[in-house]
């Protein structure tokens, strides 16, 4: 509970736990605290005006028009009131004083906390070349981002997507479905190069091209051309791509400036221990911003941008706050829907030294299994739910399995556990 022995500034709102960030991580932290029978006061402080909502569908169902925003809400409005969780939307925290345990907002409001959970996620990484701020250049991270994009779409025909990661590919698929002419520009020699092996990359490249997307690999952006509004993308080789809209999907920048200013130790994100505690007393960090030593990455300190990570770290922080023993050791998992391909991933393929393609990609149902030192470390399953579900145990156990056995589709993976 909050220490009220010293008087805070007049007008300060006091809460036993303040959660900064209203995405998956922040919402789940509040939910988990109540599930753990935490009886103190809780507030979720979010910079956006909306109730906590899911972000992954923004570049999929919401952009494509298949799901209204109301269906993205993590919980209905009544849920938060019933559990005595205060929501402070449209409130941006700009400073953290870890000594007095006070937050100051952009509007000058002061908020006191007993325990602080930082769950702000990140902002889309922007281009640095000329023209990066022209009208018509978009990132995809918030509802407002997508709503601005949707407002411009009716008058747009040519769309250039920069970045061949999940966000870029999902946006390309959604915009193709909406009848736009899409060109995808990737600086590396294949899409998904940072997160998957070449066999998976090639399948998704072929799929996008089959749906009319022009996929340019090994292509560097020199600048964005236009006056007030984007007109074209100029490539480093001199090529020009006409563009009514440009979508930039090249990663995120963690929103951690107030924690850095407060003295938190950082790397690629805020450094946390196995209980999601930062180096600041009474301050936790969870979700996309939390740099942690991950067992499934061979102990390397990494950030994970996934719903799984957000939810599981939220539970660890909540249990630690209520005095229960908890450690973050969850197996990572991810998913992506593009056209009729459902990709489900378990584990982390980073650092693999061998891979096995299980099944025939031509059938549109197959898996790619990654090994390091003979141990199974990750599985990418495409329209292969059984491989995803059964292969999870192989990843968790780090099993040594002969590649020939993994490739044998006549044997269910559960037989190899």
mmCIF file of C-alpha atoms in Angstrom:
data_model
loop_
_atom_site.group_PDB
_atom_site.id
_atom_site.type_symbol
_atom_site.label_atom_id
_atom_site.label_comp_id
_atom_site.label_asym_id
_atom_site.label_seq_id
_atom_site.Cartn_x
_atom_site.Cartn_y
_atom_site.Cartn_z
ATOM 1 C CA UNK A 1 0.000 0.000 0.000
ATOM 2 C CA UNK A 2 1.066 3.593 -0.544
ATOM 3 C CA UNK A 3 3.146 5.281 2.135
ATOM 4 C CA UNK A 4 1.119 8.320 3.235
ATOM 5 C CA UNK A 5 3.476 9.362 6.056
ATOM 6 C CA UNK A 6 4.580 12.489 4.194
ATOM 7 C CA UNK A 7 2.112 14.922 2.702
ATOM 8 C CA UNK A 8 2.137 15.092 -1.118
ATOM 9 C CA UNK A 9 1.479 18.340 -2.953
ATOM 10 C CA UNK A 10 -2.080 19.655 -2.688
ATOM 11 C CA UNK A 11 -4.339 18.238 -5.370
ATOM 12 C CA UNK A 12 -2.316 15.043 -5.754
ATOM 13 C CA UNK A 13 -4.308 11.920 -6.584
ATOM 14 C CA UNK A 14 -2.980 8.938 -4.621
ATOM 15 C CA UNK A 15 -3.200 5.277 -5.625
ATOM 16 C CA UNK A 16 -1.624 2.159 -4.194
ATOM 17 C CA UNK A 17 -0.728 0.986 -7.714
ATOM 18 C CA UNK A 18 -0.471 3.232 -10.754
ATOM 19 C CA UNK A 19 -0.179 1.573 -14.155
ATOM 20 C CA UNK A 20 1.085 3.833 -16.931
ATOM 21 C CA UNK A 21 -0.079 2.483 -20.278
ATOM 22 C CA UNK A 22 -3.486 1.225 -21.350
ATOM 23 C CA UNK A 23 -2.595 -1.563 -23.760
ATOM 24 C CA UNK A 24 -2.526 -5.319 -23.192
ATOM 25 C CA UNK A 25 0.204 -5.164 -20.561
ATOM 26 C CA UNK A 26 -1.340 -2.372 -18.503
ATOM 27 C CA UNK A 27 -4.852 -3.753 -18.650
ATOM 28 C CA UNK A 28 -3.728 -7.273 -17.746
ATOM 29 C CA UNK A 29 -1.685 -5.948 -14.800
ATOM 30 C CA UNK A 30 -4.800 -4.360 -13.308
ATOM 31 C CA UNK A 31 -6.886 -7.461 -13.976
ATOM 32 C CA UNK A 32 -4.226 -9.719 -12.455
ATOM 33 C CA UNK A 33 -3.974 -7.587 -9.319
ATOM 34 C CA UNK A 34 -7.688 -8.005 -8.669
ATOM 35 C CA UNK A 35 -7.484 -11.717 -9.454
ATOM 36 C CA UNK A 36 -4.733 -11.922 -6.834
ATOM 37 C CA UNK A 37 -7.166 -10.343 -4.319
ATOM 38 C CA UNK A 38 -5.274 -7.048 -4.167
ATOM 39 C CA UNK A 39 -7.570 -4.729 -2.200
ATOM 40 C CA UNK A 40 -5.746 -1.437 -2.698
ATOM 41 C CA UNK A 41 -6.531 1.357 -5.107
ATOM 42 C CA UNK A 42 -5.505 0.952 -8.761
ATOM 43 C CA UNK A 43 -5.360 3.474 -11.599
ATOM 44 C CA UNK A 44 -4.548 2.944 -15.273
ATOM 45 C CA UNK A 45 -3.113 6.117 -16.800
ATOM 46 C CA UNK A 46 -3.251 6.064 -20.595
ATOM 47 C CA UNK A 47 -2.118 8.663 -23.105
ATOM 48 C CA UNK A 48 -4.839 7.668 -25.564
ATOM 49 C CA UNK A 49 -8.477 8.727 -25.083
ATOM 50 C CA UNK A 50 -9.831 5.181 -25.483
ATOM 51 C CA UNK A 51 -10.450 2.406 -22.994
ATOM 52 C CA UNK A 52 -7.755 -0.317 -23.010
ATOM 53 C CA UNK A 53 -7.900 -2.141 -26.338
ATOM 54 C CA UNK A 54 -6.104 -4.798 -28.389
ATOM 55 C CA UNK A 55 -3.427 -3.519 -30.754
ATOM 56 C CA UNK A 56 -2.608 -6.546 -32.985
ATOM 57 C CA UNK A 57 -5.924 -6.332 -34.921
ATOM 58 C CA UNK A 58 -5.166 -2.735 -35.933
ATOM 59 C CA UNK A 59 -2.991 -3.840 -38.866
ATOM 60 C CA UNK A 60 -5.295 -6.765 -39.659
ATOM 61 C CA UNK A 61 -9.053 -6.814 -39.035
ATOM 62 C CA UNK A 62 -9.518 -3.157 -38.085
ATOM 63 C CA UNK A 63 -7.578 -1.799 -41.058
ATOM 64 C CA UNK A 64 -9.377 -4.206 -43.400
ATOM 65 C CA UNK A 65 -12.760 -3.174 -42.006
ATOM 66 C CA UNK A 66 -13.588 -6.658 -40.734
ATOM 67 C CA UNK A 67 -13.833 -5.722 -37.047
ATOM 68 C CA UNK A 68 -15.242 -2.524 -35.494
ATOM 69 C CA UNK A 69 -13.291 -0.813 -32.740
ATOM 70 C CA UNK A 70 -15.782 -1.843 -30.062
ATOM 71 C CA UNK A 71 -14.742 -5.462 -30.585
ATOM 72 C CA UNK A 72 -11.118 -4.525 -29.884
ATOM 73 C CA UNK A 73 -11.839 -3.434 -26.306
ATOM 74 C CA UNK A 74 -10.070 -5.690 -23.797
ATOM 75 C CA UNK A 75 -13.002 -5.347 -21.384
ATOM 76 C CA UNK A 76 -16.276 -3.388 -21.536
ATOM 77 C CA UNK A 77 -16.496 -0.102 -19.662
ATOM 78 C CA UNK A 78 -18.542 -1.597 -16.811
ATOM 79 C CA UNK A 79 -15.819 -4.131 -16.033
ATOM 80 C CA UNK A 80 -13.386 -1.518 -14.760
ATOM 81 C CA UNK A 81 -15.910 0.171 -12.500
ATOM 82 C CA UNK A 82 -17.078 -3.149 -11.074
ATOM 83 C CA UNK A 83 -13.518 -3.939 -10.017
ATOM 84 C CA UNK A 84 -12.816 -0.460 -8.667
ATOM 85 C CA UNK A 85 -10.092 0.216 -11.252
ATOM 86 C CA UNK A 86 -9.806 3.920 -12.049
ATOM 87 C CA UNK A 87 -9.204 4.768 -15.697
ATOM 88 C CA UNK A 88 -7.451 8.034 -16.554
ATOM 89 C CA UNK A 89 -7.465 8.127 -20.385
ATOM 90 C CA UNK A 90 -6.014 11.001 -22.339
ATOM 91 C CA UNK A 91 -3.383 11.505 -19.649
ATOM 92 C CA UNK A 92 0.299 11.505 -20.569
ATOM 93 C CA UNK A 93 2.911 11.086 -17.830
ATOM 94 C CA UNK A 94 6.009 13.196 -18.488
ATOM 95 C CA UNK A 95 8.072 12.857 -15.297
ATOM 96 C CA UNK A 96 8.659 10.238 -12.628
ATOM 97 C CA UNK A 97 10.131 11.047 -9.230
ATOM 98 C CA UNK A 98 11.148 7.676 -7.810
ATOM 99 C CA UNK A 99 12.131 9.199 -4.458
ATOM 100 C CA UNK A 100 8.828 10.889 -3.633
ATOM 101 C CA UNK A 101 6.885 8.390 -5.770
ATOM 102 C CA UNK A 102 5.140 11.123 -7.697
ATOM 103 C CA UNK A 103 4.204 11.356 -11.361
ATOM 104 C CA UNK A 104 3.567 14.567 -13.222
ATOM 105 C CA UNK A 105 1.384 14.648 -16.308
ATOM 106 C CA UNK A 106 1.577 16.775 -19.419
ATOM 107 C CA UNK A 107 -1.353 18.828 -18.065
ATOM 108 C CA UNK A 108 0.443 19.473 -14.775
ATOM 109 C CA UNK A 109 -1.493 16.966 -12.674
ATOM 110 C CA UNK A 110 0.382 15.188 -9.866
ATOM 111 C CA UNK A 111 -0.279 11.496 -9.174
ATOM 112 C CA UNK A 112 1.199 9.616 -6.244
ATOM 113 C CA UNK A 113 1.839 5.880 -6.223
ATOM 114 C CA UNK A 114 2.829 3.116 -3.870
ATOM 115 C CA UNK A 115 3.949 0.818 -6.696
ATOM 116 C CA UNK A 116 4.373 1.891 -10.312
ATOM 117 C CA UNK A 117 3.989 -0.396 -13.339
ATOM 118 C CA UNK A 118 5.298 1.140 -16.580
ATOM 119 C CA UNK A 119 3.552 -0.421 -19.585
ATOM 120 C CA UNK A 120 3.660 2.270 -22.253
ATOM 121 C CA UNK A 121 4.795 0.165 -25.197
ATOM 122 C CA UNK A 122 6.389 2.175 -27.980
ATOM 123 C CA UNK A 123 5.892 4.578 -30.847
ATOM 124 C CA UNK A 124 6.494 3.631 -34.485
ATOM 125 C CA UNK A 125 10.081 4.169 -35.559
ATOM 126 C CA UNK A 126 10.125 6.937 -38.145
ATOM 127 C CA UNK A 127 12.176 7.393 -41.244
ATOM 128 C CA UNK A 128 14.928 9.993 -40.989
ATOM 129 C CA UNK A 129 15.194 10.833 -44.682
ATOM 130 C CA UNK A 130 13.855 13.931 -46.400
ATOM 131 C CA UNK A 131 10.071 13.914 -46.665
ATOM 132 C CA UNK A 132 9.462 11.632 -43.691
ATOM 133 C CA UNK A 133 6.921 14.061 -42.170
ATOM 134 C CA UNK A 134 4.844 14.715 -45.280
ATOM 135 C CA UNK A 135 1.096 14.263 -45.102
ATOM 136 C CA UNK A 136 0.257 10.737 -46.168
ATOM 137 C CA UNK A 137 3.173 9.071 -44.367
ATOM 138 C CA UNK A 138 1.790 6.815 -41.637
ATOM 139 C CA UNK A 139 2.825 4.454 -38.872
ATOM 140 C CA UNK A 140 0.478 1.864 -37.390
ATOM 141 C CA UNK A 141 0.433 1.657 -33.607
ATOM 142 C CA UNK A 142 -2.747 3.252 -32.266
ATOM 143 C CA UNK A 143 -6.372 3.541 -33.229
ATOM 144 C CA UNK A 144 -5.754 7.181 -34.144
ATOM 145 C CA UNK A 145 -2.956 6.102 -36.506
ATOM 146 C CA UNK A 146 -5.259 3.748 -38.383
ATOM 147 C CA UNK A 147 -8.203 6.151 -38.355
ATOM 148 C CA UNK A 148 -6.020 8.820 -40.012
ATOM 149 C CA UNK A 149 -4.936 6.268 -42.587
ATOM 150 C CA UNK A 150 -8.517 5.130 -43.236
ATOM 151 C CA UNK A 151 -9.631 8.732 -43.735
ATOM 152 C CA UNK A 152 -7.143 9.100 -46.600
ATOM 153 C CA UNK A 153 -7.712 5.719 -48.234
ATOM 154 C CA UNK A 154 -10.784 6.560 -50.341
ATOM 155 C CA UNK A 155 -8.724 9.016 -52.428
ATOM 156 C CA UNK A 156 -5.640 6.786 -52.607
ATOM 157 C CA UNK A 157 -4.742 4.221 -55.223
ATOM 158 C CA UNK A 158 -0.976 3.659 -54.913
ATOM 159 C CA UNK A 159 0.354 2.589 -51.503
ATOM 160 C CA UNK A 160 4.001 1.970 -50.623
ATOM 161 C CA UNK A 161 4.695 -0.077 -47.495
ATOM 162 C CA UNK A 162 8.220 0.278 -46.102
ATOM 163 C CA UNK A 163 9.319 -2.700 -44.035
ATOM 164 C CA UNK A 164 8.807 -6.429 -44.539
ATOM 165 C CA UNK A 165 8.115 -7.425 -40.942
ATOM 166 C CA UNK A 166 4.778 -8.462 -39.505
ATOM 167 C CA UNK A 167 3.254 -4.960 -39.484
ATOM 168 C CA UNK A 168 4.268 -4.252 -43.062
ATOM 169 C CA UNK A 169 3.086 -7.595 -44.404
ATOM 170 C CA UNK A 170 -0.218 -7.462 -42.537
ATOM 171 C CA UNK A 171 -0.869 -3.926 -43.742
ATOM 172 C CA UNK A 172 -0.047 -4.948 -47.316
ATOM 173 C CA UNK A 173 -2.498 -7.841 -47.117
ATOM 174 C CA UNK A 174 -5.272 -5.672 -45.656
ATOM 175 C CA UNK A 175 -4.795 -2.890 -48.209
ATOM 176 C CA UNK A 176 -4.693 -5.345 -51.090
ATOM 177 C CA UNK A 177 -8.024 -6.686 -49.869
ATOM 178 C CA UNK A 178 -9.334 -3.109 -50.026
ATOM 179 C CA UNK A 179 -8.363 -2.924 -53.695
ATOM 180 C CA UNK A 180 -5.245 -0.777 -53.403
ATOM 181 C CA UNK A 181 -2.139 -1.166 -55.557
ATOM 182 C CA UNK A 182 0.558 -2.025 -53.029
ATOM 183 C CA UNK A 183 4.351 -2.032 -53.293
ATOM 184 C CA UNK A 184 6.306 -3.433 -50.348
ATOM 185 C CA UNK A 185 9.907 -2.251 -49.898
ATOM 186 C CA UNK A 186 12.278 -4.327 -47.725
ATOM 187 C CA UNK A 187 15.904 -3.334 -47.165
ATOM 188 C CA UNK A 188 17.093 -6.909 -46.513
ATOM 189 C CA UNK A 189 17.153 -9.757 -49.013
ATOM 190 C CA UNK A 190 13.919 -11.335 -47.760
ATOM 191 C CA UNK A 191 10.860 -10.479 -45.689
ATOM 192 C CA UNK A 192 10.673 -11.555 -42.031
ATOM 193 C CA UNK A 193 14.470 -11.892 -42.148
ATOM 194 C CA UNK A 194 14.893 -10.935 -38.489
ATOM 195 C CA UNK A 195 12.389 -13.443 -37.124
ATOM 196 C CA UNK A 196 12.183 -16.439 -39.468
ATOM 197 C CA UNK A 197 14.145 -18.708 -41.776
ATOM 198 C CA UNK A 198 14.331 -18.385 -45.542
ATOM 199 C CA UNK A 199 11.742 -21.116 -46.341
ATOM 200 C CA UNK A 200 9.042 -19.190 -44.467
ATOM 201 C CA UNK A 201 10.115 -15.868 -45.970
ATOM 202 C CA UNK A 202 9.856 -17.213 -49.495
ATOM 203 C CA UNK A 203 6.350 -18.579 -48.912
ATOM 204 C CA UNK A 204 5.076 -15.197 -47.748
ATOM 205 C CA UNK A 205 6.847 -13.369 -50.563
ATOM 206 C CA UNK A 206 5.164 -15.660 -53.106
ATOM 207 C CA UNK A 207 1.809 -15.253 -51.397
ATOM 208 C CA UNK A 208 1.923 -11.477 -51.500
ATOM 209 C CA UNK A 209 3.059 -11.443 -55.121
ATOM 210 C CA UNK A 210 0.243 -13.852 -56.014
ATOM 211 C CA UNK A 211 -2.203 -11.304 -54.578
ATOM 212 C CA UNK A 212 -0.731 -8.506 -56.669
ATOM 213 C CA UNK A 213 1.711 -6.942 -54.201
ATOM 214 C CA UNK A 214 4.942 -5.768 -55.790
ATOM 215 C CA UNK A 215 7.673 -6.966 -53.413
ATOM 216 C CA UNK A 216 11.053 -5.221 -53.694
ATOM 217 C CA UNK A 217 13.880 -6.841 -51.739
ATOM 218 C CA UNK A 218 17.267 -5.331 -50.959
ATOM 219 C CA UNK A 219 15.764 -1.925 -51.660
ATOM 220 C CA UNK A 220 16.839 1.172 -49.712
ATOM 221 C CA UNK A 221 14.679 4.271 -49.371
ATOM 222 C CA UNK A 222 16.517 7.501 -50.230
ATOM 223 C CA UNK A 223 13.700 9.974 -49.557
ATOM 224 C CA UNK A 224 9.985 10.657 -49.711
ATOM 225 C CA UNK A 225 9.029 13.102 -52.446
ATOM 226 C CA UNK A 226 6.190 15.595 -52.455
ATOM 227 C CA UNK A 227 5.291 19.129 -51.427
ATOM 228 C CA UNK A 228 2.788 19.093 -48.561
ATOM 229 C CA UNK A 229 1.591 15.597 -49.389
ATOM 230 C CA UNK A 230 3.524 12.500 -50.377
ATOM 231 C CA UNK A 231 3.770 11.877 -54.114
ATOM 232 C CA UNK A 232 6.483 9.227 -54.474
ATOM 233 C CA UNK A 233 9.163 7.193 -52.762
ATOM 234 C CA UNK A 234 12.652 7.564 -54.183
ATOM 235 C CA UNK A 235 14.912 4.529 -53.816
ATOM 236 C CA UNK A 236 18.669 4.593 -53.364
ATOM 237 C CA UNK A 237 19.170 3.093 -56.824
ATOM 238 C CA UNK A 238 17.308 6.021 -58.352
ATOM 239 C CA UNK A 239 14.028 4.218 -58.864
ATOM 240 C CA UNK A 240 10.804 6.065 -58.129
ATOM 241 C CA UNK A 241 7.599 4.552 -56.738
ATOM 242 C CA UNK A 242 4.402 6.526 -57.093
ATOM 243 C CA UNK A 243 2.638 6.808 -53.762
ATOM 244 C CA UNK A 244 -0.574 8.375 -52.530
ATOM 245 C CA UNK A 245 0.085 6.869 -49.093
ATOM 246 C CA UNK A 246 3.245 5.523 -47.430
ATOM 247 C CA UNK A 247 3.113 3.163 -44.456
ATOM 248 C CA UNK A 248 6.279 2.810 -42.398
ATOM 249 C CA UNK A 249 6.651 -0.454 -40.499
ATOM 250 C CA UNK A 250 10.278 -0.555 -39.338
ATOM 251 C CA UNK A 251 9.854 -1.274 -35.646
ATOM 252 C CA UNK A 252 9.112 0.747 -32.537
ATOM 253 C CA UNK A 253 10.946 3.052 -30.152
ATOM 254 C CA UNK A 254 10.160 2.194 -26.493
ATOM 255 C CA UNK A 255 8.356 5.010 -24.669
ATOM 256 C CA UNK A 256 10.625 5.191 -21.648
ATOM 257 C CA UNK A 257 11.976 8.754 -21.545
ATOM 258 C CA UNK A 258 10.507 9.539 -18.080
ATOM 259 C CA UNK A 259 12.086 6.400 -16.615
ATOM 260 C CA UNK A 260 15.454 7.232 -18.170
ATOM 261 C CA UNK A 261 15.273 10.737 -16.692
ATOM 262 C CA UNK A 262 14.412 9.192 -13.310
ATOM 263 C CA UNK A 263 17.596 7.120 -13.423
ATOM 264 C CA UNK A 264 16.397 3.674 -14.497
ATOM 265 C CA UNK A 265 19.036 1.440 -16.053
ATOM 266 C CA UNK A 266 18.300 0.909 -19.722
ATOM 267 C CA UNK A 267 19.586 -0.889 -22.788
ATOM 268 C CA UNK A 268 17.273 -1.664 -25.682
ATOM 269 C CA UNK A 269 14.404 -0.901 -23.346
ATOM 270 C CA UNK A 270 14.180 -0.721 -19.550
ATOM 271 C CA UNK A 271 16.212 -3.423 -17.830
ATOM 272 C CA UNK A 272 14.138 -5.617 -15.518
ATOM 273 C CA UNK A 273 14.810 -8.675 -13.384
ATOM 274 C CA UNK A 274 12.853 -11.941 -13.360
ATOM 275 C CA UNK A 275 10.117 -10.240 -11.312
ATOM 276 C CA UNK A 276 9.847 -7.373 -13.844
ATOM 277 C CA UNK A 277 11.372 -4.902 -11.380
ATOM 278 C CA UNK A 278 13.428 -2.033 -12.793
ATOM 279 C CA UNK A 279 16.468 -0.638 -11.002
ATOM 280 C CA UNK A 280 14.214 2.080 -9.552
ATOM 281 C CA UNK A 281 12.582 1.156 -6.224
ATOM 282 C CA UNK A 282 8.865 0.282 -6.442
ATOM 283 C CA UNK A 283 8.910 0.596 -10.253
ATOM 284 C CA UNK A 284 8.129 -2.297 -12.612
ATOM 285 C CA UNK A 285 8.274 -2.413 -16.420
ATOM 286 C CA UNK A 286 6.328 -4.882 -18.538
ATOM 287 C CA UNK A 287 5.491 -5.590 -22.159
ATOM 288 C CA UNK A 288 7.249 -4.233 -25.245
ATOM 289 C CA UNK A 289 9.573 -1.959 -23.249
ATOM 290 C CA UNK A 290 10.924 -4.550 -20.782
ATOM 291 C CA UNK A 291 14.468 -5.751 -21.573
ATOM 292 C CA UNK A 292 14.900 -9.058 -19.754
ATOM 293 C CA UNK A 293 17.158 -12.094 -19.767
ATOM 294 C CA UNK A 294 15.147 -14.679 -21.685
ATOM 295 C CA UNK A 295 15.721 -18.421 -21.303
ATOM 296 C CA UNK A 296 14.401 -19.100 -24.803
ATOM 297 C CA UNK A 297 16.940 -16.670 -26.261
ATOM 298 C CA UNK A 298 19.808 -18.516 -24.599
ATOM 299 C CA UNK A 299 19.810 -16.074 -21.700
ATOM 300 C CA UNK A 300 20.294 -13.000 -23.893
ATOM 301 C CA UNK A 301 18.696 -9.747 -22.773
ATOM 302 C CA UNK A 302 15.889 -8.977 -25.223
ATOM 303 C CA UNK A 303 12.573 -7.226 -25.612
ATOM 304 C CA UNK A 304 9.540 -9.132 -26.851
ATOM 305 C CA UNK A 305 6.768 -7.345 -28.709
ATOM 306 C CA UNK A 306 3.877 -9.746 -28.260
ATOM 307 C CA UNK A 307 0.572 -10.184 -26.448
ATOM 308 C CA UNK A 308 1.986 -13.259 -24.704
ATOM 309 C CA UNK A 309 4.854 -11.306 -23.229
ATOM 310 C CA UNK A 310 2.605 -8.428 -22.187
ATOM 311 C CA UNK A 311 0.120 -10.697 -20.430
ATOM 312 C CA UNK A 312 2.651 -12.978 -18.740
ATOM 313 C CA UNK A 313 4.865 -10.177 -17.470
ATOM 314 C CA UNK A 314 1.771 -8.392 -16.155
ATOM 315 C CA UNK A 315 0.890 -11.440 -14.079
ATOM 316 C CA UNK A 316 4.447 -11.720 -12.733
ATOM 317 C CA UNK A 317 4.465 -8.055 -11.677
ATOM 318 C CA UNK A 318 1.038 -8.351 -10.040
ATOM 319 C CA UNK A 319 2.001 -11.456 -8.080
ATOM 320 C CA UNK A 320 5.238 -9.855 -6.940
ATOM 321 C CA UNK A 321 3.364 -6.792 -5.705
ATOM 322 C CA UNK A 322 0.990 -8.901 -3.606
ATOM 323 C CA UNK A 323 3.914 -10.854 -2.141
ATOM 324 C CA UNK A 324 3.632 -14.078 -4.115
ATOM 325 C CA UNK A 325 6.717 -15.746 -5.567
ATOM 326 C CA UNK A 326 6.823 -15.315 -9.332
ATOM 327 C CA UNK A 327 9.377 -15.406 -12.137
ATOM 328 C CA UNK A 328 9.013 -14.602 -15.809
ATOM 329 C CA UNK A 329 9.883 -17.819 -17.637
ATOM 330 C CA UNK A 330 7.067 -18.086 -20.176
ATOM 331 C CA UNK A 331 7.606 -19.596 -23.606
ATOM 332 C CA UNK A 332 7.209 -16.894 -26.301
ATOM 333 C CA UNK A 333 4.481 -17.236 -28.904
ATOM 334 C CA UNK A 334 3.261 -15.049 -31.744
ATOM 335 C CA UNK A 335 0.783 -15.122 -34.600
ATOM 336 C CA UNK A 336 0.065 -13.354 -37.878
ATOM 337 C CA UNK A 337 -2.855 -13.637 -40.295
ATOM 338 C CA UNK A 338 -2.228 -12.745 -43.937
ATOM 339 C CA UNK A 339 -4.782 -13.656 -46.595
ATOM 340 C CA UNK A 340 -5.753 -17.254 -45.733
ATOM 341 C CA UNK A 341 -2.385 -18.068 -44.165
ATOM 342 C CA UNK A 342 -2.420 -18.353 -40.381
ATOM 343 C CA UNK A 343 1.114 -18.245 -38.995
ATOM 344 C CA UNK A 344 1.607 -19.409 -35.408
ATOM 345 C CA UNK A 345 5.042 -19.316 -33.827
ATOM 346 C CA UNK A 346 6.274 -20.786 -30.564
ATOM 347 C CA UNK A 347 9.800 -20.156 -29.267
ATOM 348 C CA UNK A 348 12.517 -17.888 -30.648
ATOM 349 C CA UNK A 349 14.440 -18.913 -33.762
ATOM 350 C CA UNK A 350 17.245 -16.386 -33.200
ATOM 351 C CA UNK A 351 20.612 -18.098 -33.462
ATOM 352 C CA UNK A 352 19.349 -21.322 -35.076
ATOM 353 C CA UNK A 353 21.971 -23.428 -36.853
ATOM 354 C CA UNK A 354 19.645 -25.890 -38.579
ATOM 355 C CA UNK A 355 16.038 -26.025 -39.703
ATOM 356 C CA UNK A 356 13.590 -28.632 -40.931
ATOM 357 C CA UNK A 357 10.650 -28.032 -43.251
ATOM 358 C CA UNK A 358 7.863 -30.346 -42.121
ATOM 359 C CA UNK A 359 5.274 -30.856 -44.842
ATOM 360 C CA UNK A 360 5.008 -29.343 -48.305
ATOM 361 C CA UNK A 361 4.633 -25.546 -48.469
ATOM 362 C CA UNK A 362 2.781 -25.995 -51.763
ATOM 363 C CA UNK A 363 -0.112 -27.532 -49.813
ATOM 364 C CA UNK A 364 -0.389 -24.314 -47.751
ATOM 365 C CA UNK A 365 -0.081 -26.345 -44.545
ATOM 366 C CA UNK A 366 3.444 -26.899 -43.235
ATOM 367 C CA UNK A 367 5.866 -26.024 -40.455
ATOM 368 C CA UNK A 368 9.443 -24.841 -40.153
ATOM 369 C CA UNK A 369 11.228 -26.253 -37.117
ATOM 370 C CA UNK A 370 14.396 -24.530 -35.872
ATOM 371 C CA UNK A 371 17.253 -26.203 -34.011
ATOM 372 C CA UNK A 372 20.351 -25.000 -32.213
ATOM 373 C CA UNK A 373 22.930 -27.572 -31.207
ATOM 374 C CA UNK A 374 20.448 -30.284 -32.137
ATOM 375 C CA UNK A 375 17.756 -28.942 -29.777
ATOM 376 C CA UNK A 376 14.363 -27.712 -30.950
ATOM 377 C CA UNK A 377 14.154 -23.984 -30.152
ATOM 378 C CA UNK A 378 11.201 -22.730 -32.234
ATOM 379 C CA UNK A 379 8.444 -23.722 -34.631
ATOM 380 C CA UNK A 380 6.691 -21.643 -37.305
ATOM 381 C CA UNK A 381 3.406 -23.376 -38.165
ATOM 382 C CA UNK A 382 1.457 -22.214 -41.212
ATOM 383 C CA UNK A 383 -2.120 -23.502 -41.269
ATOM 384 C CA UNK A 384 -0.812 -26.340 -39.092
ATOM 385 C CA UNK A 385 -2.425 -25.947 -35.693
ATOM 386 C CA UNK A 386 -1.532 -29.459 -34.529
ATOM 387 C CA UNK A 387 2.177 -28.852 -35.135
ATOM 388 C CA UNK A 388 1.944 -25.584 -33.203
ATOM 389 C CA UNK A 389 0.112 -27.099 -30.239
ATOM 390 C CA UNK A 390 2.102 -30.343 -30.082
ATOM 391 C CA UNK A 391 5.455 -28.743 -30.887
ATOM 392 C CA UNK A 392 5.235 -26.387 -27.942
ATOM 393 C CA UNK A 393 6.356 -29.168 -25.597
ATOM 394 C CA UNK A 394 9.422 -29.805 -27.777
ATOM 395 C CA UNK A 395 10.403 -26.133 -27.512
ATOM 396 C CA UNK A 396 9.797 -25.927 -23.770
ATOM 397 C CA UNK A 397 11.854 -29.068 -23.158
ATOM 398 C CA UNK A 398 14.574 -28.115 -25.664
ATOM 399 C CA UNK A 399 14.442 -31.690 -26.925
ATOM 400 C CA UNK A 400 17.164 -33.264 -29.055
ATOM 401 C CA UNK A 401 15.232 -34.681 -32.018
ATOM 402 C CA UNK A 402 16.686 -36.089 -35.230
ATOM 403 C CA UNK A 403 15.806 -33.873 -38.215
ATOM 404 C CA UNK A 404 14.472 -36.890 -40.119
ATOM 405 C CA UNK A 405 11.981 -37.588 -37.335
ATOM 406 C CA UNK A 406 10.828 -33.978 -37.285
ATOM 407 C CA UNK A 407 10.299 -34.009 -41.051
ATOM 408 C CA UNK A 408 8.228 -37.230 -40.966
ATOM 409 C CA UNK A 409 4.636 -35.972 -41.232
ATOM 410 C CA UNK A 410 3.304 -39.478 -40.598
ATOM 411 C CA UNK A 411 4.381 -39.077 -36.981
ATOM 412 C CA UNK A 412 2.591 -36.484 -34.844
ATOM 413 C CA UNK A 413 5.023 -34.239 -32.998
ATOM 414 C CA UNK A 414 3.509 -35.316 -29.686
ATOM 415 C CA UNK A 415 5.067 -38.754 -30.241
ATOM 416 C CA UNK A 416 8.509 -37.117 -30.178
ATOM 417 C CA UNK A 417 8.107 -35.379 -26.809
#
